[in-house]
Amino acid sequence: MTQQLDLSKSMHGGTETLSPLCMAAANAGQIEHAQPGPIDPSMLTLQPKHRSEAIWNGQDPRSLKCHTRSEELSDKEPMVDGRIIDIIKALGLEGLLRTPSREIDNGLITALVERWRQETHTFHMPHGEVTITLQDVELLLELPVDGEAITGSTQKEWENVCDEFLGFRPINNQRKELHGQKILIQRLLEAIANPLPPNATEHQLHKYARCYILALLGDTIFMDKFGDRYWAWAKFPYLCPTVEHGLPVGAYGPPVRGPLSLKWLWVPNKKNRSAHIFLERYREQIASMLPDQVVWQPYEAEFEDLLPWCVTGMAVWTATVPLCFMALI
């Protein structure tokens, strides 16, 4: 496993005087003798409990089972009710309607998790550290990132909150629809299973819209999984599968007019594959990564072709701000 997961290079540096090809060859020849894990444990204090520790010790925990909710929305017809669409646009969440759902690549997600460090909130890669930023969120999903931050704790009776804002009280007998403040997405979809009547009241309209928006959020940024593949494909294009049979006529056409995730709409899904076999491949690809295979600034060439609201938060992409962590306070 040491040959496939050389995390130590990202933690205490590599040989910078070698060319990329020589560096890869040198790493391949010396990796068996490399010190596994960080040399200085003062920063990466959670190493004993990290997935990479088990891998280095020959106890491969195999692929993670990533939860996805895409299937629950994939069978539902796209929203066509102009009243609901207008509310979504007014909230600045139109990108949720345009961001395509994809099959989850368990192997790639697992390979990234193995390089994610909770102590630094970054992925430790062979040639530096990377993380998911506000820029990634705004450009890939076309979601606003500027505005007031909401943080802190609440003392809510969540059944009452659902009744007031969503129009139903969750049932928690054998089928647990509400766990703490987490609601079952299937229950939201049941609430919007039928179209709104033409004479719906304003209260009915907004409750319906809230259910639909929460379902969309659950399908994109609040999923029980570690991110999605678009970010990795943008930063590390060589990991992106190729389009096997060519693009449909006019697939790209003019420059992308919407969230940049549309660029990968035609990348094929890989179904019925062994997640562990692909995990091994991703581990090897990342461990042998060359410096020029990392795209540190992947979006600049697209700025002029994007819709204005895709870049409105540009001022805060690199902002320096105070960080409040309520758990510590």
mmCIF file of C-alpha atoms in Angstrom:
data_model
loop_
_atom_site.group_PDB
_atom_site.id
_atom_site.type_symbol
_atom_site.label_atom_id
_atom_site.label_comp_id
_atom_site.label_asym_id
_atom_site.label_seq_id
_atom_site.Cartn_x
_atom_site.Cartn_y
_atom_site.Cartn_z
ATOM 1 C CA MET A 1 0.000 0.000 0.000
ATOM 2 C CA THR A 2 2.940 2.354 0.561
ATOM 3 C CA GLN A 3 3.603 2.371 -3.166
ATOM 4 C CA GLN A 4 0.073 3.528 -3.853
ATOM 5 C CA LEU A 5 -0.398 6.143 -1.142
ATOM 6 C CA ASP A 6 2.636 8.333 -0.591
ATOM 7 C CA LEU A 7 1.019 10.913 1.686
ATOM 8 C CA SER A 8 4.296 11.633 3.441
ATOM 9 C CA LYS A 9 5.575 13.654 0.480
ATOM 10 C CA SER A 10 2.812 16.216 0.895
ATOM 11 C CA MET A 11 3.499 16.577 4.609
ATOM 12 C CA HIS A 12 7.226 17.128 4.771
ATOM 13 C CA GLY A 13 8.140 18.093 1.205
ATOM 14 C CA GLY A 14 9.744 16.393 -1.787
ATOM 15 C CA THR A 15 12.884 16.919 -3.849
ATOM 16 C CA GLU A 16 12.370 20.214 -5.643
ATOM 17 C CA THR A 17 15.601 20.136 -7.669
ATOM 18 C CA LEU A 18 14.511 17.208 -9.835
ATOM 19 C CA SER A 19 12.518 17.469 -13.035
ATOM 20 C CA PRO A 20 8.933 16.112 -12.807
ATOM 21 C CA LEU A 21 9.839 12.853 -14.559
ATOM 22 C CA CYS A 22 12.951 12.354 -12.462
ATOM 23 C CA MET A 23 10.964 13.178 -9.329
ATOM 24 C CA ALA A 24 8.341 10.547 -10.159
ATOM 25 C CA ALA A 25 11.075 7.969 -10.858
ATOM 26 C CA ALA A 26 12.907 8.831 -7.659
ATOM 27 C CA ASN A 27 9.731 8.587 -5.629
ATOM 28 C CA ALA A 28 8.891 5.228 -7.175
ATOM 29 C CA GLY A 29 12.324 3.902 -6.277
ATOM 30 C CA GLN A 30 12.473 5.226 -2.721
ATOM 31 C CA ILE A 31 8.870 5.066 -1.624
ATOM 32 C CA GLU A 32 9.266 1.695 0.116
ATOM 33 C CA HIS A 33 11.728 3.319 2.506
ATOM 34 C CA ALA A 34 9.797 6.545 3.067
ATOM 35 C CA GLN A 35 8.698 7.415 6.571
ATOM 36 C CA PRO A 36 4.926 6.811 6.618
ATOM 37 C CA GLY A 37 2.926 9.685 8.017
ATOM 38 C CA PRO A 38 4.014 13.130 9.150
ATOM 39 C CA ILE A 39 7.519 13.417 10.613
ATOM 40 C CA ASP A 40 6.403 16.227 12.925
ATOM 41 C CA PRO A 41 3.157 15.220 14.710
ATOM 42 C CA SER A 42 2.628 18.608 16.334
ATOM 43 C CA MET A 43 0.207 19.728 13.606
ATOM 44 C CA LEU A 44 -1.410 16.528 12.310
ATOM 45 C CA THR A 45 -2.396 15.271 15.736
ATOM 46 C CA LEU A 46 -5.206 13.009 14.508
ATOM 47 C CA GLN A 47 -2.936 10.728 12.477
ATOM 48 C CA PRO A 48 -3.438 7.646 14.715
ATOM 49 C CA LYS A 49 -7.169 7.718 13.884
ATOM 50 C CA HIS A 50 -6.776 8.683 10.225
ATOM 51 C CA ARG A 51 -7.696 6.278 7.400
ATOM 52 C CA SER A 52 -4.175 6.560 6.009
ATOM 53 C CA GLU A 53 -2.745 5.081 9.213
ATOM 54 C CA ALA A 54 -4.615 1.826 8.676
ATOM 55 C CA ILE A 55 -3.534 1.736 5.027
ATOM 56 C CA TRP A 56 0.126 2.219 5.924
ATOM 57 C CA ASN A 57 -0.226 -0.584 8.470
ATOM 58 C CA GLY A 58 -1.556 -2.957 5.833
ATOM 59 C CA GLN A 59 -5.186 -2.777 7.008
ATOM 60 C CA ASP A 60 -6.904 -1.273 3.987
ATOM 61 C CA PRO A 61 -10.411 -0.144 5.072
ATOM 62 C CA ARG A 62 -11.610 -0.353 1.449
ATOM 63 C CA SER A 63 -13.899 2.123 -0.324
ATOM 64 C CA LEU A 64 -16.307 4.347 1.512
ATOM 65 C CA LYS A 65 -19.995 3.911 0.769
ATOM 66 C CA CYS A 66 -21.013 7.417 -0.229
ATOM 67 C CA HIS A 67 -24.659 8.281 0.255
ATOM 68 C CA THR A 68 -26.393 9.973 -2.640
ATOM 69 C CA ARG A 69 -29.862 11.400 -2.986
ATOM 70 C CA SER A 70 -29.723 12.012 -6.729
ATOM 71 C CA GLU A 71 -31.991 9.053 -7.525
ATOM 72 C CA GLU A 72 -34.799 10.503 -5.419
ATOM 73 C CA LEU A 73 -34.959 13.578 -7.645
ATOM 74 C CA SER A 74 -33.902 11.997 -10.931
ATOM 75 C CA ASP A 75 -37.320 10.364 -11.413
ATOM 76 C CA LYS A 76 -39.142 13.623 -10.765
ATOM 77 C CA GLU A 77 -40.089 15.899 -13.654
ATOM 78 C CA PRO A 78 -38.181 19.214 -13.761
ATOM 79 C CA MET A 79 -39.923 22.158 -12.135
ATOM 80 C CA VAL A 80 -42.006 24.049 -14.697
ATOM 81 C CA ASP A 81 -44.292 26.073 -12.417
ATOM 82 C CA GLY A 82 -43.309 29.667 -13.122
ATOM 83 C CA ARG A 83 -44.431 30.767 -9.655
ATOM 84 C CA ILE A 84 -41.959 28.444 -7.948
ATOM 85 C CA ILE A 85 -39.167 29.236 -10.420
ATOM 86 C CA ASP A 86 -39.633 32.961 -9.780
ATOM 87 C CA ILE A 87 -39.200 32.414 -6.021
ATOM 88 C CA ILE A 88 -36.039 30.348 -6.599
ATOM 89 C CA LYS A 89 -34.615 33.076 -8.867
ATOM 90 C CA ALA A 90 -35.478 35.800 -6.351
ATOM 91 C CA LEU A 91 -33.484 33.914 -3.698
ATOM 92 C CA GLY A 92 -30.458 33.653 -5.996
ATOM 93 C CA LEU A 93 -30.691 29.852 -6.105
ATOM 94 C CA GLU A 94 -31.331 29.360 -9.822
ATOM 95 C CA GLY A 95 -28.079 27.403 -10.037
ATOM 96 C CA LEU A 96 -29.763 24.595 -8.107
ATOM 97 C CA LEU A 97 -32.123 24.092 -11.051
ATOM 98 C CA ARG A 98 -29.292 24.012 -13.570
ATOM 99 C CA THR A 99 -26.681 21.912 -11.755
ATOM 100 C CA PRO A 100 -26.812 18.349 -13.119
ATOM 101 C CA SER A 101 -26.952 15.369 -10.777
ATOM 102 C CA ARG A 102 -24.337 12.679 -11.223
ATOM 103 C CA GLU A 103 -23.578 9.169 -10.095
ATOM 104 C CA ILE A 104 -21.179 9.224 -7.140
ATOM 105 C CA ASP A 105 -17.667 7.934 -7.782
ATOM 106 C CA ASN A 106 -17.007 6.117 -4.512
ATOM 107 C CA GLY A 107 -13.400 5.353 -5.472
ATOM 108 C CA LEU A 108 -12.473 8.973 -6.196
ATOM 109 C CA ILE A 109 -14.267 10.304 -3.116
ATOM 110 C CA THR A 110 -12.475 7.713 -0.954
ATOM 111 C CA ALA A 111 -9.069 8.555 -2.441
ATOM 112 C CA LEU A 112 -9.670 12.222 -1.642
ATOM 113 C CA VAL A 113 -10.905 11.499 1.884
ATOM 114 C CA GLU A 114 -7.678 9.582 2.519
ATOM 115 C CA ARG A 115 -5.798 12.803 1.806
ATOM 116 C CA TRP A 116 -8.138 15.116 3.708
ATOM 117 C CA ARG A 117 -6.784 16.387 7.017
ATOM 118 C CA GLN A 118 -9.288 17.588 9.570
ATOM 119 C CA GLU A 119 -6.575 19.516 11.415
ATOM 120 C CA THR A 120 -5.950 21.839 8.458
ATOM 121 C CA HIS A 121 -9.196 21.396 6.471
ATOM 122 C CA THR A 122 -7.149 20.743 3.337
ATOM 123 C CA PHE A 123 -6.325 17.865 1.023
ATOM 124 C CA HIS A 124 -2.617 16.991 1.331
ATOM 125 C CA MET A 125 -1.538 16.266 -2.224
ATOM 126 C CA PRO A 126 1.960 15.421 -3.531
ATOM 127 C CA HIS A 127 2.624 19.003 -4.697
ATOM 128 C CA GLY A 128 0.780 21.092 -2.124
ATOM 129 C CA GLU A 129 -2.456 21.502 -0.256
ATOM 130 C CA VAL A 130 -5.851 22.296 -1.794
ATOM 131 C CA THR A 131 -9.336 22.774 -0.409
ATOM 132 C CA ILE A 132 -12.870 23.621 -1.531
ATOM 133 C CA THR A 133 -13.401 27.382 -1.574
ATOM 134 C CA LEU A 134 -16.213 29.894 -1.986
ATOM 135 C CA GLN A 135 -15.030 30.374 -5.560
ATOM 136 C CA ASP A 136 -15.634 26.686 -6.279
ATOM 137 C CA VAL A 137 -19.151 26.890 -4.862
ATOM 138 C CA GLU A 138 -20.135 30.000 -6.812
ATOM 139 C CA LEU A 139 -18.672 29.000 -10.168
ATOM 140 C CA LEU A 140 -19.486 25.289 -10.187
ATOM 141 C CA LEU A 141 -22.967 25.535 -8.660
ATOM 142 C CA GLU A 142 -23.880 29.154 -9.496
ATOM 143 C CA LEU A 143 -24.808 29.833 -5.875
ATOM 144 C CA PRO A 144 -24.270 33.187 -4.112
ATOM 145 C CA VAL A 145 -21.502 33.220 -1.501
ATOM 146 C CA ASP A 146 -21.662 36.829 -0.284
ATOM 147 C CA GLY A 147 -23.909 38.121 2.484
ATOM 148 C CA GLU A 148 -24.461 37.810 6.206
ATOM 149 C CA ALA A 149 -23.252 34.637 7.897
ATOM 150 C CA ILE A 150 -25.679 32.716 10.112
ATOM 151 C CA THR A 151 -24.192 30.804 13.018
ATOM 152 C CA GLY A 152 -25.031 29.745 16.543
ATOM 153 C CA SER A 153 -27.482 27.368 18.195
ATOM 154 C CA THR A 154 -31.267 27.322 18.317
ATOM 155 C CA GLN A 155 -33.869 25.962 20.708
ATOM 156 C CA LYS A 156 -36.566 24.998 18.225
ATOM 157 C CA GLU A 157 -39.305 22.406 18.277
ATOM 158 C CA TRP A 158 -38.636 21.134 14.785
ATOM 159 C CA GLU A 159 -42.018 19.480 14.332
ATOM 160 C CA ASN A 160 -43.578 22.921 14.829
ATOM 161 C CA VAL A 161 -41.082 24.496 12.430
ATOM 162 C CA CYS A 162 -42.005 21.952 9.729
ATOM 163 C CA ASP A 163 -45.708 22.539 10.324
ATOM 164 C CA GLU A 164 -45.343 26.314 10.067
ATOM 165 C CA PHE A 165 -42.950 26.584 7.136
ATOM 166 C CA LEU A 166 -43.406 23.333 5.175
ATOM 167 C CA GLY A 167 -47.061 22.586 5.766
ATOM 168 C CA PHE A 168 -46.803 19.155 7.429
ATOM 169 C CA ARG A 169 -45.750 17.544 10.703
ATOM 170 C CA PRO A 170 -43.197 14.709 10.238
ATOM 171 C CA ILE A 171 -44.190 11.259 11.505
ATOM 172 C CA ASN A 172 -41.701 9.533 13.787
ATOM 173 C CA ASN A 173 -43.041 6.081 14.577
ATOM 174 C CA GLN A 174 -41.636 3.182 12.560
ATOM 175 C CA ARG A 175 -40.661 5.514 9.742
ATOM 176 C CA LYS A 176 -38.489 8.226 11.228
ATOM 177 C CA GLU A 177 -39.048 11.275 9.014
ATOM 178 C CA LEU A 178 -37.321 13.724 11.367
ATOM 179 C CA HIS A 179 -34.127 13.076 13.305
ATOM 180 C CA GLY A 180 -33.198 16.074 15.411
ATOM 181 C CA GLN A 181 -33.220 18.868 12.841
ATOM 182 C CA LYS A 182 -32.598 16.561 9.863
ATOM 183 C CA ILE A 183 -35.617 15.820 7.717
ATOM 184 C CA LEU A 184 -36.012 12.868 5.375
ATOM 185 C CA ILE A 185 -35.739 14.147 1.812
ATOM 186 C CA GLN A 186 -38.335 11.623 0.641
ATOM 187 C CA ARG A 187 -40.860 13.351 2.920
ATOM 188 C CA LEU A 188 -40.143 16.652 1.184
ATOM 189 C CA LEU A 189 -40.700 15.043 -2.209
ATOM 190 C CA GLU A 190 -44.006 13.594 -1.028
ATOM 191 C CA ALA A 191 -45.129 17.098 -0.097
ATOM 192 C CA ILE A 192 -44.531 18.296 -3.670
ATOM 193 C CA ALA A 193 -45.583 15.110 -5.473
ATOM 194 C CA ASN A 194 -48.583 16.865 -7.022
ATOM 195 C CA PRO A 195 -48.541 20.186 -8.899
ATOM 196 C CA LEU A 196 -49.801 23.284 -7.149
ATOM 197 C CA PRO A 197 -53.391 24.213 -8.037
ATOM 198 C CA PRO A 198 -53.784 27.374 -10.129
ATOM 199 C CA ASN A 199 -55.656 29.085 -7.270
ATOM 200 C CA ALA A 200 -53.068 28.255 -4.570
ATOM 201 C CA THR A 201 -52.805 30.826 -1.792
ATOM 202 C CA GLU A 202 -49.580 32.687 -1.100
ATOM 203 C CA HIS A 203 -48.997 30.552 2.011
ATOM 204 C CA GLN A 204 -49.416 27.334 0.003
ATOM 205 C CA LEU A 205 -47.088 28.663 -2.680
ATOM 206 C CA HIS A 206 -44.276 29.481 -0.270
ATOM 207 C CA LYS A 207 -44.567 26.221 1.680
ATOM 208 C CA TYR A 208 -44.406 24.274 -1.583
ATOM 209 C CA ALA A 209 -41.388 26.308 -2.713
ATOM 210 C CA ARG A 210 -39.573 25.712 0.590
ATOM 211 C CA CYS A 211 -40.032 21.951 0.282
ATOM 212 C CA TYR A 212 -38.714 21.972 -3.269
ATOM 213 C CA ILE A 213 -35.726 24.198 -2.426
ATOM 214 C CA LEU A 214 -34.758 22.020 0.547
ATOM 215 C CA ALA A 215 -34.897 18.949 -1.689
ATOM 216 C CA LEU A 216 -32.654 20.672 -4.233
ATOM 217 C CA LEU A 217 -30.188 21.684 -1.512
ATOM 218 C CA GLY A 218 -30.155 18.106 -0.271
ATOM 219 C CA ASP A 219 -29.283 16.946 -3.781
ATOM 220 C CA THR A 220 -26.359 19.349 -4.232
ATOM 221 C CA ILE A 221 -24.512 20.866 -1.265
ATOM 222 C CA PHE A 222 -26.014 19.255 1.863
ATOM 223 C CA MET A 223 -25.533 15.602 0.960
ATOM 224 C CA ASP A 224 -24.241 12.784 3.174
ATOM 225 C CA LYS A 225 -21.064 12.516 1.139
ATOM 226 C CA PHE A 226 -17.752 14.306 0.837
ATOM 227 C CA GLY A 227 -18.308 16.770 -1.964
ATOM 228 C CA ASP A 228 -18.795 15.814 -5.586
ATOM 229 C CA ARG A 229 -16.575 15.107 -8.590
ATOM 230 C CA TYR A 230 -16.757 18.442 -10.409
ATOM 231 C CA TRP A 231 -14.259 20.064 -8.030
ATOM 232 C CA ALA A 232 -11.696 17.275 -8.465
ATOM 233 C CA TRP A 233 -12.105 17.323 -12.247
ATOM 234 C CA ALA A 234 -11.476 21.084 -12.322
ATOM 235 C CA LYS A 235 -8.344 20.959 -10.147
ATOM 236 C CA PHE A 236 -6.986 17.669 -11.507
ATOM 237 C CA PRO A 237 -8.298 17.305 -15.092
ATOM 238 C CA TYR A 238 -6.304 14.129 -15.709
ATOM 239 C CA LEU A 239 -8.602 12.316 -13.244
ATOM 240 C CA CYS A 240 -11.700 13.117 -15.327
ATOM 241 C CA PRO A 241 -12.973 10.221 -17.491
ATOM 242 C CA THR A 242 -12.921 10.878 -21.216
ATOM 243 C CA VAL A 243 -16.052 11.135 -23.322
ATOM 244 C CA GLU A 244 -16.007 7.705 -24.965
ATOM 245 C CA HIS A 245 -18.299 8.135 -27.964
ATOM 246 C CA GLY A 246 -17.874 11.792 -28.762
ATOM 247 C CA LEU A 247 -20.070 14.703 -27.756
ATOM 248 C CA PRO A 248 -23.604 15.079 -29.092
ATOM 249 C CA VAL A 249 -23.881 17.655 -31.853
ATOM 250 C CA GLY A 250 -23.896 21.105 -30.270
ATOM 251 C CA ALA A 251 -23.196 19.695 -26.795
ATOM 252 C CA TYR A 252 -20.896 22.562 -25.875
ATOM 253 C CA GLY A 253 -21.691 24.987 -28.684
ATOM 254 C CA PRO A 254 -21.246 28.531 -27.392
ATOM 255 C CA PRO A 255 -19.376 29.048 -24.103
ATOM 256 C CA VAL A 256 -21.129 27.656 -21.051
ATOM 257 C CA ARG A 257 -23.912 29.998 -19.883
ATOM 258 C CA GLY A 258 -24.581 28.809 -16.382
ATOM 259 C CA PRO A 259 -22.829 26.941 -13.578
ATOM 260 C CA LEU A 260 -19.500 25.558 -14.726
ATOM 261 C CA SER A 261 -20.604 22.086 -13.653
ATOM 262 C CA LEU A 262 -22.412 21.990 -17.025
ATOM 263 C CA LYS A 263 -18.988 21.551 -18.665
ATOM 264 C CA TRP A 264 -18.916 17.961 -17.442
ATOM 265 C CA LEU A 265 -22.515 17.131 -18.327
ATOM 266 C CA TRP A 266 -21.428 14.648 -21.008
ATOM 267 C CA VAL A 267 -18.738 12.868 -19.030
ATOM 268 C CA PRO A 268 -19.955 9.253 -18.855
ATOM 269 C CA ASN A 269 -21.058 7.598 -15.643
ATOM 270 C CA LYS A 270 -19.335 4.336 -14.819
ATOM 271 C CA LYS A 271 -21.940 1.930 -13.501
ATOM 272 C CA ASN A 272 -21.522 -1.675 -12.383
ATOM 273 C CA ARG A 273 -17.845 -1.306 -11.583
ATOM 274 C CA SER A 274 -15.760 -2.475 -8.661
ATOM 275 C CA ALA A 275 -15.287 0.530 -6.399
ATOM 276 C CA HIS A 276 -12.138 -0.928 -4.856
ATOM 277 C CA ILE A 277 -10.451 -1.507 -8.219
ATOM 278 C CA PHE A 278 -11.079 2.108 -9.153
ATOM 279 C CA LEU A 279 -9.927 3.227 -5.693
ATOM 280 C CA GLU A 280 -6.551 1.544 -6.272
ATOM 281 C CA ARG A 281 -6.290 3.295 -9.624
ATOM 282 C CA TYR A 282 -7.092 6.700 -8.146
ATOM 283 C CA ARG A 283 -4.575 6.167 -5.333
ATOM 284 C CA GLU A 284 -1.864 5.396 -7.865
ATOM 285 C CA GLN A 285 -2.808 8.335 -10.088
ATOM 286 C CA ILE A 286 -2.723 10.803 -7.201
ATOM 287 C CA ALA A 287 0.480 9.404 -5.670
ATOM 288 C CA SER A 288 2.301 9.679 -9.047
ATOM 289 C CA MET A 289 0.864 13.109 -9.853
ATOM 290 C CA LEU A 290 3.204 15.486 -11.701
ATOM 291 C CA PRO A 291 3.336 19.212 -10.876
ATOM 292 C CA ASP A 292 1.832 20.273 -14.208
ATOM 293 C CA GLN A 293 -1.204 18.023 -13.622
ATOM 294 C CA VAL A 294 -2.475 20.382 -10.915
ATOM 295 C CA VAL A 295 -4.527 23.380 -12.093
ATOM 296 C CA TRP A 296 -4.310 25.831 -9.211
ATOM 297 C CA GLN A 297 -6.484 28.463 -10.904
ATOM 298 C CA PRO A 298 -8.894 26.468 -13.108
ATOM 299 C CA TYR A 299 -11.604 29.057 -13.762
ATOM 300 C CA GLU A 300 -9.920 32.272 -14.976
ATOM 301 C CA ALA A 301 -10.320 31.506 -18.674
ATOM 302 C CA GLU A 302 -14.083 31.111 -18.173
ATOM 303 C CA PHE A 303 -14.842 34.408 -16.391
ATOM 304 C CA GLU A 304 -15.810 36.422 -19.476
ATOM 305 C CA ASP A 305 -18.269 33.776 -20.650
ATOM 306 C CA LEU A 306 -20.107 33.347 -17.351
ATOM 307 C CA LEU A 307 -23.370 34.973 -16.404
ATOM 308 C CA PRO A 308 -22.903 38.017 -14.103
ATOM 309 C CA TRP A 309 -24.333 36.338 -11.000
ATOM 310 C CA CYS A 310 -21.757 33.548 -11.287
ATOM 311 C CA VAL A 311 -18.982 35.993 -10.353
ATOM 312 C CA THR A 312 -20.736 38.532 -8.136
ATOM 313 C CA GLY A 313 -18.961 37.177 -5.060
ATOM 314 C CA MET A 314 -15.489 37.634 -6.539
ATOM 315 C CA ALA A 315 -14.596 40.203 -3.872
ATOM 316 C CA VAL A 316 -14.898 37.626 -1.092
ATOM 317 C CA TRP A 317 -13.184 34.694 -2.815
ATOM 318 C CA THR A 318 -9.886 35.766 -1.255
ATOM 319 C CA ALA A 319 -11.178 37.785 1.687
ATOM 320 C CA THR A 320 -9.414 37.842 5.066
ATOM 321 C CA VAL A 321 -12.099 37.762 7.762
ATOM 322 C CA PRO A 322 -12.442 36.843 11.448
ATOM 323 C CA LEU A 323 -13.408 33.219 11.979
ATOM 324 C CA CYS A 324 -15.904 32.420 14.747
ATOM 325 C CA PHE A 325 -16.124 28.783 15.762
ATOM 326 C CA MET A 326 -19.114 28.526 18.084
ATOM 327 C CA ALA A 327 -18.076 25.144 19.504
ATOM 328 C CA LEU A 328 -14.894 26.672 20.935
ATOM 329 C CA ILE A 329 -16.539 29.911 22.055
#
